[in-house]
XYZ file of C-alpha atoms in Angstrom:
688
model
C 117.713 76.577 109.370
C 120.929 75.191 108.810
C 120.992 71.635 107.816
C 123.065 69.073 109.624
C 126.808 68.966 109.660
C 129.802 71.461 109.163
C 128.603 74.826 107.943
C 129.848 75.640 104.536
C 130.142 79.517 104.337
C 130.196 81.314 100.752
C 132.934 83.789 102.070
C 135.356 80.960 102.539
C 134.540 79.443 99.258
C 134.835 83.278 97.419
C 138.355 83.603 99.057
C 139.729 80.305 97.970
C 138.654 80.327 94.502
C 138.170 83.928 93.611
C 139.560 83.561 90.234
C 138.178 79.952 89.467
C 134.564 78.688 88.971
C 132.008 78.184 91.576
C 130.784 75.026 92.871
C 128.149 73.347 91.108
C 125.727 73.424 94.069
C 125.584 77.293 93.592
C 124.770 77.393 89.710
C 121.226 78.432 88.802
C 118.819 76.628 86.353
C 119.387 78.583 83.231
C 115.717 80.145 83.621
C 116.829 81.477 86.915
C 119.783 83.007 86.279
C 120.195 86.842 85.934
C 120.199 88.251 82.419
C 123.265 90.539 83.301
C 125.527 90.956 86.017
C 124.555 94.034 88.583
C 127.117 96.387 87.183
C 125.495 95.960 83.705
C 121.715 96.385 84.675
C 119.889 99.390 83.560
C 116.189 99.944 83.851
C 113.831 102.775 83.600
C 111.771 101.844 86.211
C 112.229 103.262 90.012
C 111.054 101.863 93.345
C 108.518 104.766 94.480
C 109.996 107.047 97.057
C 107.634 108.296 99.967
C 108.730 111.368 102.428
C 107.217 110.478 105.896
C 107.890 114.130 106.979
C 105.405 114.937 109.769
C 104.048 118.235 108.088
C 103.006 116.448 105.024
C 99.549 115.988 104.221
C 98.173 112.980 105.442
C 95.661 112.223 102.354
C 98.438 112.547 99.675
C 100.526 110.190 102.202
C 97.894 107.667 102.083
C 97.341 108.050 98.547
C 101.316 107.615 97.894
C 101.120 104.589 99.947
C 97.869 102.896 98.070
C 99.635 103.396 94.943
C 103.149 102.273 95.846
C 101.629 99.163 97.422
C 99.295 98.184 94.603
C 101.827 98.882 91.792
C 105.379 97.470 93.491
C 104.724 96.088 96.922
C 107.753 98.140 97.860
C 108.829 101.723 98.409
C 111.409 103.832 99.869
C 110.863 106.076 102.552
C 112.710 109.280 103.916
C 112.404 111.520 106.915
C 111.610 107.978 108.475
C 112.827 109.194 112.151
C 115.346 106.634 112.278
C 118.869 108.544 113.596
C 120.951 108.208 110.148
C 124.022 107.623 112.580
C 122.157 104.301 113.545
C 121.864 103.293 110.033
C 125.552 103.674 109.300
C 126.268 102.139 112.463
C 124.275 98.528 111.883
C 125.980 98.578 108.520
C 129.562 99.202 109.947
C 129.026 96.334 112.770
C 127.999 94.004 110.106
C 130.758 94.951 107.954
C 133.125 94.274 110.951
C 131.933 90.908 111.612
C 132.245 89.385 108.355
C 135.299 91.314 106.972
C 137.376 91.708 110.061
C 136.693 88.770 112.378
C 138.738 85.711 111.735
C 136.777 82.675 110.653
C 137.570 80.604 113.799
C 135.802 83.494 115.599
C 133.187 84.018 113.529
C 132.435 80.206 113.748
C 131.411 80.458 117.390
C 128.415 81.925 116.414
C 127.644 79.526 113.665
C 123.681 78.335 113.333
C 122.914 75.070 115.499
C 122.191 72.650 113.207
C 119.854 70.750 115.222
C 117.652 73.546 116.038
C 114.714 75.063 113.793
C 115.390 78.291 114.493
C 118.253 80.216 112.260
C 119.657 82.408 114.776
C 123.494 82.833 114.441
C 126.012 82.681 111.305
C 125.186 80.607 108.662
C 124.520 80.508 104.699
C 121.903 77.949 104.002
C 118.756 79.738 105.696
C 115.379 77.687 105.106
C 117.656 74.972 103.165
C 115.691 71.602 103.506
C 117.610 69.440 101.275
C 121.242 68.532 100.752
C 120.758 68.987 96.844
C 119.002 72.145 96.787
C 120.584 75.070 94.521
C 122.324 77.521 97.385
C 122.294 81.293 97.296
C 125.667 83.342 97.156
C 125.289 84.451 100.461
C 126.397 84.300 104.252
C 124.273 85.927 107.207
C 123.957 86.447 110.773
C 120.231 86.443 111.704
C 119.391 87.843 114.986
C 115.980 86.958 117.156
C 114.956 90.434 118.207
C 111.416 90.429 119.173
C 109.571 89.577 121.351
C 112.422 90.139 123.918
C 112.086 86.822 125.460
C 113.363 85.188 122.237
C 116.506 87.337 122.525
C 119.554 85.202 123.135
C 122.494 87.940 123.416
C 125.088 85.425 124.205
C 124.394 84.133 120.607
C 125.586 87.808 119.309
C 129.188 88.832 118.437
C 131.309 90.039 121.243
C 133.173 92.273 118.930
C 132.980 94.887 117.909
C 132.526 96.077 121.623
C 129.294 97.938 120.683
C 127.714 95.150 118.577
C 125.070 94.206 120.872
C 124.409 97.809 121.977
C 123.729 98.931 118.077
C 121.587 95.869 117.227
C 119.349 96.140 120.200
C 118.756 100.123 119.666
C 118.125 99.313 115.731
C 115.883 96.541 116.938
C 113.762 99.128 118.598
C 113.933 101.848 116.280
C 112.830 99.458 113.435
C 109.914 98.322 115.407
C 108.234 101.635 116.054
C 109.100 102.244 112.065
C 107.481 99.264 111.237
C 104.142 100.160 113.280
C 103.861 103.548 112.109
C 103.863 102.218 108.391
C 101.659 99.590 108.827
C 99.041 102.343 110.502
C 99.503 104.082 107.059
C 99.018 101.224 105.328
C 95.756 100.030 107.234
C 94.479 104.099 106.665
C 95.254 103.812 102.945
C 92.679 100.697 102.801
C 90.054 102.856 105.036
C 90.815 100.672 107.679
C 91.269 101.465 111.313
C 95.084 102.666 111.903
C 95.859 99.837 114.165
C 93.993 97.264 111.988
C 96.857 95.299 110.617
C 99.261 95.689 113.946
C 96.396 94.293 115.948
C 95.538 91.315 113.681
C 99.371 90.232 113.537
C 98.846 90.099 117.456
C 102.370 89.509 119.228
C 104.874 91.049 116.922
C 107.836 88.766 115.727
C 111.078 90.466 114.727
C 114.205 89.245 112.944
C 117.065 91.290 111.727
C 119.129 89.170 108.891
C 122.597 90.801 108.299
C 123.476 89.647 104.614
C 126.565 89.571 103.319
C 127.305 88.877 99.680
C 130.767 88.138 98.776
C 132.133 88.871 95.111
C 131.246 86.143 93.010
C 133.593 84.647 89.805
C 130.814 83.853 87.782
C 128.035 86.501 88.361
C 125.745 85.281 85.467
C 125.532 81.617 87.000
C 124.550 82.693 90.246
C 121.916 84.487 92.591
C 122.682 86.041 95.920
C 119.345 85.537 97.106
C 116.730 83.514 94.878
C 113.475 84.935 93.722
C 111.245 84.886 96.706
C 108.283 87.019 98.567
C 108.669 87.455 102.316
C 106.396 85.627 104.340
C 105.580 87.933 107.202
C 103.833 91.575 106.895
C 106.768 93.895 106.177
C 110.255 93.929 105.775
C 112.530 96.901 106.359
C 115.888 97.077 104.313
C 118.871 98.842 104.114
C 121.858 98.243 102.253
C 125.147 99.412 101.154
C 126.010 101.496 98.328
C 126.796 98.234 95.950
C 123.582 97.472 93.891
C 122.263 94.182 93.892
C 118.917 93.736 95.242
C 116.093 93.463 92.257
C 112.316 93.777 92.511
C 109.603 92.201 89.911
C 107.728 94.541 87.951
C 105.665 93.652 84.918
C 107.593 90.330 84.395
C 110.877 92.395 84.551
C 113.635 92.337 87.250
C 114.280 96.198 88.182
C 117.456 96.638 90.153
C 116.730 98.669 93.564
C 119.078 101.871 93.541
C 120.873 101.794 96.837
C 119.946 105.169 98.393
C 121.884 106.636 101.681
C 119.790 106.860 104.306
C 116.462 105.734 102.688
C 114.490 102.598 104.177
C 113.239 100.099 101.790
C 109.607 98.692 102.583
C 109.152 95.344 101.531
C 105.561 93.872 101.678
C 104.826 90.444 102.499
C 102.653 87.647 101.985
C 100.433 88.028 105.219
C 99.795 92.011 103.777
C 98.906 90.373 100.687
C 96.470 87.870 102.352
C 94.857 90.695 104.722
C 94.199 92.824 101.594
C 92.713 90.067 99.883
C 95.233 90.749 96.809
C 94.629 94.795 96.789
C 98.103 94.856 97.697
C 100.528 92.261 96.933
C 103.783 91.182 98.438
C 107.053 92.241 96.531
C 108.541 89.590 94.587
C 112.475 90.133 94.976
C 116.142 88.658 94.579
C 119.596 89.431 95.302
C 122.216 89.226 92.317
C 125.648 89.174 92.760
C 129.255 90.878 90.762
C 132.459 89.759 90.252
C 134.114 93.075 91.518
C 132.810 93.901 95.101
C 130.866 92.490 98.255
C 127.810 93.532 99.149
C 125.927 94.152 102.503
C 122.369 94.392 103.432
C 120.357 94.447 106.838
C 116.562 93.275 106.517
C 114.709 93.425 109.614
C 111.217 91.269 109.246
C 108.201 91.696 111.137
C 105.785 88.601 111.502
C 102.645 87.733 113.277
C 102.562 85.902 116.165
C 102.892 82.382 115.679
C 99.401 81.009 116.929
C 97.809 84.410 114.606
C 95.145 83.761 112.142
C 95.655 86.076 109.094
C 92.280 86.214 107.829
C 91.444 88.992 104.848
C 89.875 92.233 105.548
C 87.782 92.085 102.507
C 85.239 89.909 100.833
C 86.732 88.202 97.548
C 84.038 90.363 95.195
C 85.234 93.679 96.562
C 88.609 93.195 94.841
C 88.134 90.741 92.341
C 84.561 90.932 90.891
C 85.149 89.105 87.620
C 83.886 85.615 87.904
C 86.405 84.093 85.810
C 88.944 85.206 89.133
C 86.705 85.591 92.053
C 88.535 83.845 94.699
C 88.948 84.681 98.082
C 92.665 84.322 99.920
C 92.147 81.476 102.590
C 92.940 82.308 106.148
C 96.315 81.180 107.072
C 97.366 79.816 110.323
C 100.785 81.713 110.795
C 103.185 78.871 112.435
C 106.486 77.458 111.519
C 105.333 73.906 112.180
C 102.599 73.726 110.105
C 103.613 76.089 106.950
C 106.681 75.955 104.707
C 107.610 78.543 102.234
C 107.746 77.568 98.672
C 110.879 79.778 97.704
C 109.852 79.554 93.995
C 107.209 81.596 94.358
C 103.940 83.120 96.162
C 102.712 79.862 97.612
C 102.142 78.351 100.908
C 101.998 74.569 101.250
C 100.252 73.052 104.069
C 100.952 69.882 105.777
C 97.984 68.303 104.573
C 99.137 69.177 100.569
C 96.558 72.090 100.077
C 97.989 75.168 98.540
C 97.061 78.544 99.727
C 97.003 81.220 96.485
C 98.156 84.240 96.686
C 96.502 86.847 94.766
C 99.415 87.247 92.221
C 98.826 83.589 91.072
C 95.648 84.386 89.826
C 94.962 84.774 86.211
C 95.371 88.079 84.544
C 91.842 89.990 83.464
C 91.614 92.631 80.935
C 88.596 94.015 83.347
C 91.158 93.861 86.221
C 92.522 97.203 86.885
C 94.239 98.310 90.429
C 93.258 101.415 92.006
C 94.242 103.253 95.280
C 91.380 103.174 97.951
C 90.501 106.689 99.298
C 90.270 106.545 103.203
C 88.658 107.548 106.163
C 90.323 105.841 109.147
C 86.994 106.313 111.336
C 84.946 104.291 108.774
C 84.542 100.555 109.396
C 85.125 98.215 106.778
C 81.822 96.641 105.673
C 81.399 93.843 103.416
C 80.165 94.551 99.608
C 77.410 92.608 97.849
C 76.571 92.576 94.296
C 72.642 92.054 93.870
C 71.315 90.417 90.604
C 68.134 88.921 92.636
C 66.041 91.112 95.240
C 66.317 88.366 97.733
C 69.910 89.353 98.204
C 68.771 92.731 99.363
C 67.615 93.310 103.205
C 63.999 92.786 103.920
C 63.632 95.900 105.512
C 64.592 97.821 102.658
C 62.419 95.970 100.307
C 59.351 96.333 102.706
C 59.579 100.164 104.303
C 58.079 100.309 107.626
C 56.958 103.091 109.910
C 58.241 101.082 112.689
C 61.605 100.605 111.219
C 62.747 103.803 109.409
C 66.372 103.676 107.669
C 68.994 106.043 106.352
C 70.929 104.753 103.269
C 73.268 106.295 100.801
C 72.225 105.897 97.515
C 73.739 106.662 93.782
C 73.318 105.273 90.332
C 75.632 104.499 87.325
C 74.773 104.253 83.994
C 75.428 105.051 80.218
C 74.486 108.621 79.422
C 72.176 108.455 82.796
C 69.082 110.308 82.134
C 65.626 109.441 80.410
C 66.989 107.762 77.297
C 70.093 106.441 78.594
C 70.605 103.076 80.463
C 70.841 102.784 84.376
C 73.079 100.060 85.097
C 74.040 99.877 88.460
C 72.168 101.514 92.041
C 74.444 101.531 94.974
C 72.739 101.213 98.572
C 75.189 101.885 101.353
C 73.892 100.779 104.673
C 75.845 101.026 108.216
C 76.806 97.747 107.868
C 77.190 96.702 103.990
C 76.979 97.987 100.648
C 74.515 96.674 97.812
C 75.731 97.342 94.427
C 72.321 96.198 92.469
C 73.249 95.116 89.028
C 70.397 96.386 86.908
C 72.010 94.759 83.722
C 72.250 91.342 85.100
C 68.937 91.437 87.134
C 66.855 93.373 84.672
C 63.899 95.323 85.262
C 62.187 92.865 87.635
C 65.384 93.598 90.025
C 65.120 97.701 89.655
C 61.345 97.480 90.130
C 61.872 95.441 93.299
C 63.523 98.382 94.741
C 60.656 100.788 93.944
C 58.601 100.780 97.151
C 61.912 101.719 99.266
C 62.657 104.265 96.674
C 59.585 105.971 96.733
C 59.197 105.670 100.548
C 59.230 108.442 102.873
C 60.196 105.927 105.582
C 63.484 105.275 104.099
C 65.623 108.229 103.433
C 67.862 108.573 100.411
C 71.352 110.184 100.752
C 72.509 111.166 97.550
C 74.871 113.917 96.237
C 72.912 115.857 93.390
C 69.545 113.349 92.471
C 68.382 115.065 89.534
C 69.604 112.799 86.655
C 69.274 109.688 89.073
C 66.084 110.601 89.614
C 65.087 111.202 85.973
C 66.379 107.842 84.546
C 64.696 106.047 87.343
C 61.463 107.777 86.253
C 61.411 107.721 82.753
C 63.026 104.013 82.690
C 61.251 102.433 85.698
C 58.418 104.693 86.436
C 60.029 105.167 89.964
C 59.572 108.686 91.555
C 62.539 109.078 94.050
C 61.403 110.778 96.932
C 62.388 111.214 100.542
C 65.973 112.446 99.711
C 69.008 113.842 101.762
C 70.787 115.905 99.079
C 74.303 116.585 100.279
C 74.946 119.076 97.504
C 71.846 120.954 98.571
C 72.795 120.713 102.221
C 76.015 121.990 101.690
C 74.803 125.235 100.360
C 72.088 125.433 103.180
C 74.910 125.015 106.023
C 77.011 127.585 104.450
C 74.075 129.954 104.559
C 73.265 129.120 107.894
C 76.528 129.544 109.230
C 78.177 131.959 106.905
C 74.881 134.158 105.887
C 76.544 134.088 102.173
C 74.149 132.450 99.918
C 75.858 129.994 97.567
C 74.404 128.083 94.512
C 72.638 124.756 95.110
C 75.411 123.181 92.404
C 78.123 124.892 93.987
C 80.015 121.982 95.567
C 81.014 118.784 93.506
C 81.029 115.292 95.353
C 84.878 115.271 95.108
C 84.699 118.647 96.458
C 82.630 117.509 99.474
C 84.905 114.601 100.035
C 88.113 116.818 100.325
C 86.200 119.050 102.985
C 87.719 118.373 106.317
C 84.669 119.000 108.269
C 82.946 116.262 106.634
C 85.505 113.423 105.185
C 88.891 115.350 104.425
C 89.382 112.533 101.588
C 91.325 112.880 98.076
C 89.212 111.168 95.522
C 91.481 111.263 92.777
C 90.415 107.957 91.020
C 86.919 109.823 90.213
C 89.039 111.496 87.519
C 90.168 108.359 86.286
C 86.642 107.000 85.719
C 85.897 110.042 83.946
C 88.621 109.804 81.700
C 87.346 105.830 80.687
C 83.947 107.099 80.432
C 84.737 109.715 77.750
C 86.827 106.894 76.133
C 84.315 104.174 76.185
C 80.470 105.820 77.178
C 79.546 101.894 77.518
C 81.869 101.294 80.409
C 79.013 100.654 82.993
C 77.403 98.229 80.742
C 80.059 95.644 80.574
C 79.715 92.324 83.037
C 80.949 90.890 84.811
C 81.721 94.032 86.850
C 85.401 94.629 87.097
C 87.393 95.678 90.127
C 87.531 99.255 88.959
C 83.852 99.380 88.621
C 83.112 97.783 91.824
C 85.479 100.151 93.613
C 84.267 103.129 91.639
C 80.526 102.336 92.492
C 81.412 101.774 96.002
C 83.560 104.847 96.655
C 80.308 106.867 95.420
C 78.438 105.780 98.358
C 80.796 104.524 101.236
C 81.148 107.829 102.906
C 77.596 109.333 102.502
C 76.175 108.058 105.883
C 79.394 109.622 107.191
C 78.751 112.866 105.504
C 74.882 112.727 106.465
C 75.643 112.038 110.105
C 78.043 115.333 110.266
C 75.686 117.824 108.099
C 72.215 116.862 110.030
C 73.762 117.973 113.484
C 74.513 121.107 111.754
C 71.444 122.165 110.323
C 68.224 123.679 112.088
C 64.782 123.019 111.768
C 64.675 125.945 108.995
C 67.110 124.344 106.717
C 66.111 121.051 107.364
C 62.719 121.893 105.929
C 64.361 123.966 103.180
C 66.554 120.600 102.183
C 63.292 118.403 102.131
C 61.207 120.674 99.747
C 64.190 121.128 97.676
C 65.175 117.407 97.565
C 61.550 116.995 96.326
C 61.469 119.648 93.787
C 65.069 118.394 92.374
C 63.852 114.628 92.129
C 60.970 115.932 89.755
C 63.178 118.861 88.159
C 63.681 116.881 84.994
C 60.970 114.531 85.064
C 58.544 116.810 83.027
C 55.382 115.096 81.872
C 51.726 116.060 80.692
C 50.532 115.524 83.790
C 52.334 118.496 85.357
C 53.846 116.194 88.334
C 50.397 115.389 89.365
C 51.393 111.712 90.267
C 53.980 112.657 92.549
C 53.909 112.895 96.492
C 52.905 116.217 97.680
C 55.518 118.634 98.709
C 56.691 118.389 102.370
C 54.293 121.277 104.350
C 56.199 124.232 106.387
C 56.143 122.950 110.054
C 53.974 124.774 112.331
C 56.870 125.694 114.411
C 58.030 127.846 111.808
C 54.841 129.144 110.507
C 54.682 131.032 114.002
C 58.179 132.467 113.365
C 58.467 136.113 112.604
C 61.286 134.389 110.155
C 59.158 131.455 108.525
C 60.357 130.410 105.198
C 58.615 130.941 101.986
C 57.046 128.556 99.959
C 59.246 127.171 97.087
C 58.333 125.846 93.955
C 59.514 124.345 90.704
C 58.641 126.042 87.512
C 59.323 124.631 83.631
C 59.725 127.806 81.152
C 59.267 126.527 77.548
C 61.741 128.012 75.019
C 61.287 128.273 71.361
C 63.300 125.919 69.521
C 66.859 126.793 68.453
C 66.482 129.647 70.925
C 67.834 127.735 73.873
C 71.628 129.166 73.012
C 70.463 132.751 72.967
C 68.790 132.366 76.273
C 71.723 130.816 78.207
C 74.088 133.208 76.615
C 77.752 133.295 75.850
C 79.100 130.917 78.539
C 76.181 131.121 80.536
C 76.201 134.837 80.955
C 72.421 135.358 80.749
C 71.371 132.265 83.075
C 74.271 133.246 85.719
C 72.933 137.202 85.518
C 69.153 135.824 86.028
C 70.667 133.796 88.783
C 72.423 136.553 90.578
C 69.409 138.887 90.367
C 66.958 136.290 91.711
C 67.292 134.189 94.873
C 66.565 130.828 92.397
C 67.851 127.717 90.994
C 68.016 127.731 87.250
C 68.867 124.389 85.088
C 68.560 123.328 81.541
C 68.434 120.271 80.206
C 71.158 120.411 77.686
C 72.292 117.660 75.725
C 70.498 114.974 77.917
C 67.412 117.000 77.507
C 64.830 117.794 77.828
C 66.463 120.833 75.238
C 63.568 123.037 74.886
C 63.164 123.707 78.656
C 64.483 125.474 81.603
C 63.838 124.590 85.118
C 63.228 126.939 87.713
C 63.603 126.187 91.633
C 63.124 128.557 94.767
C 60.602 130.925 96.558
C 57.650 131.583 94.693
C 58.131 135.527 94.355
C 61.929 134.849 92.989
C 60.653 132.034 90.580
C 58.194 134.687 89.254
C 60.791 137.245 88.780
C 62.845 134.669 86.995
C 60.289 133.669 84.856
C 59.710 137.389 83.797
C 63.310 138.080 83.031
C 63.607 134.785 80.777
C 60.329 135.493 78.635
C 61.462 138.990 78.572
C 64.833 137.523 77.169
C 62.666 135.281 74.724
C 60.825 138.387 73.211
C 64.260 140.242 72.867
C 65.124 137.350 70.585
C 62.130 137.533 68.243
């Protein structure tokens, strides 16, 4: 709002003292001054550019938005749907007001110094004291939504189309803001209307800013460093550089791009994402040669809205040294004032609502984009270090309350000789990360009844090594699994009649399949690279953001996939899945007792026995290979094993580097397994 007294417009000062010095009140403190004038600024960083064309892959689009929101808090959009002519017109009518109307005419629309609203012509928005350092900027602020806030009589009459252009521009910006908020929600795995619904009634202001040329640009700022208070700002600028965004503690000049629209995330977006996406700290610098014009459209929540983080604090900042949840914020001009020195909100009671950007950086905090499925609900994530933190119905399996949970394990060299570090459990209403390092053997063994229970279905992708680690490290015999890797193969065979190997589909490939998720999981490769660089990645404590994200993302879609797969499978396929899941669980768990302590395999249902197309009994066979001869059995690049698999309707696995190194495991129908055994033994005889 304007302070009381006659308005002082920067443009009149600039015209009067064009070759003189700027008044003292506009001179910034040394630490806030720009290092170089705008026309000398150079930087290799560039704000991301995102194409909103309708024919783009939605997964790639969401990934790009997630990356831009995480890294910058800002991005340009093109093919945005706003008429190019309208972008030109709003700048044209704005320039006409500042450069063609006489000062006396402009002052007819000056801000009301006695009103808290800032609508109209002024230069001291949000300046509350007479001794504050001022911006080298004049502006015209319009209240545009809700429509009840509009006072068109306060808008210029000249040029004649001014009001018409502002009204149409307001409507187009609102539509674009709603579209972008939907994409931001989707990029987080939230329903597309999540953020828009959280806003309540949308409040929109359009501010046309005019930055006169300045005789001493090295001492002034057109707009001091700040982040916007609302959800998002949509900004266009003329061809004069001046806007700067903060990136890695450096100021990066935002290149003016013809007909692109700059999206700037505000503080409410940072709050609702609990710091996953950051509000963009930005400022405007001046220059000595040319004036500059920009049009910013602010989209804020309703004044009575309480903006609450959508995620729990440990979802984003699991490191105990920085674990903090951003406080829900009551959005009201009467109770909150923005501290322009940084991303802080100061309430009337003196408390400070800290933004995530104010947290101390941690070596273990890494920002990654979130794979998203707009249909999935957002659920809390619990880091478990004691069994009491797990649901009682999981710890005490019962036939009266059968459960289906997503399941996975992470560890260092996950196998019999490695270290199991985390077990992930995905329930419909929450995800639990069982910390085997912090909770120790006692915690993992508390899960044994559930992991061995036939009353709890464990949905997992490729259970073999997880089962091996559980068996040899904790004496847990993983039972009753729904292995999505096997299920995928059975569905392909059932629907298309083509037999594909049980290990045909990777987890990343399964997520990408539009029949089940249609999600691009590019972050998986990032974790794989880190694991190659540091095999002890999963041992570090406290769990970092990336560790929590990676562990969570490996299970958060499993129940969704399960629900889509199980309805596709007929009774025969479901029986095959149950049997193969049981055989795969014990595959690498060979001991001297020949699996005698494991649960019996599922029997063939009577309804299938009477069928002329009854399934064949399936078995697991373990073939010993003489020491040092495994390479010859496998063949060059696996050629021998592949040839045997092609000639037999059976799956063949080897222990490899993780072991056991001297055994081949064969799973399939009895006749096909015996055939594979004979070929393998014949191959070994040839070796001798």
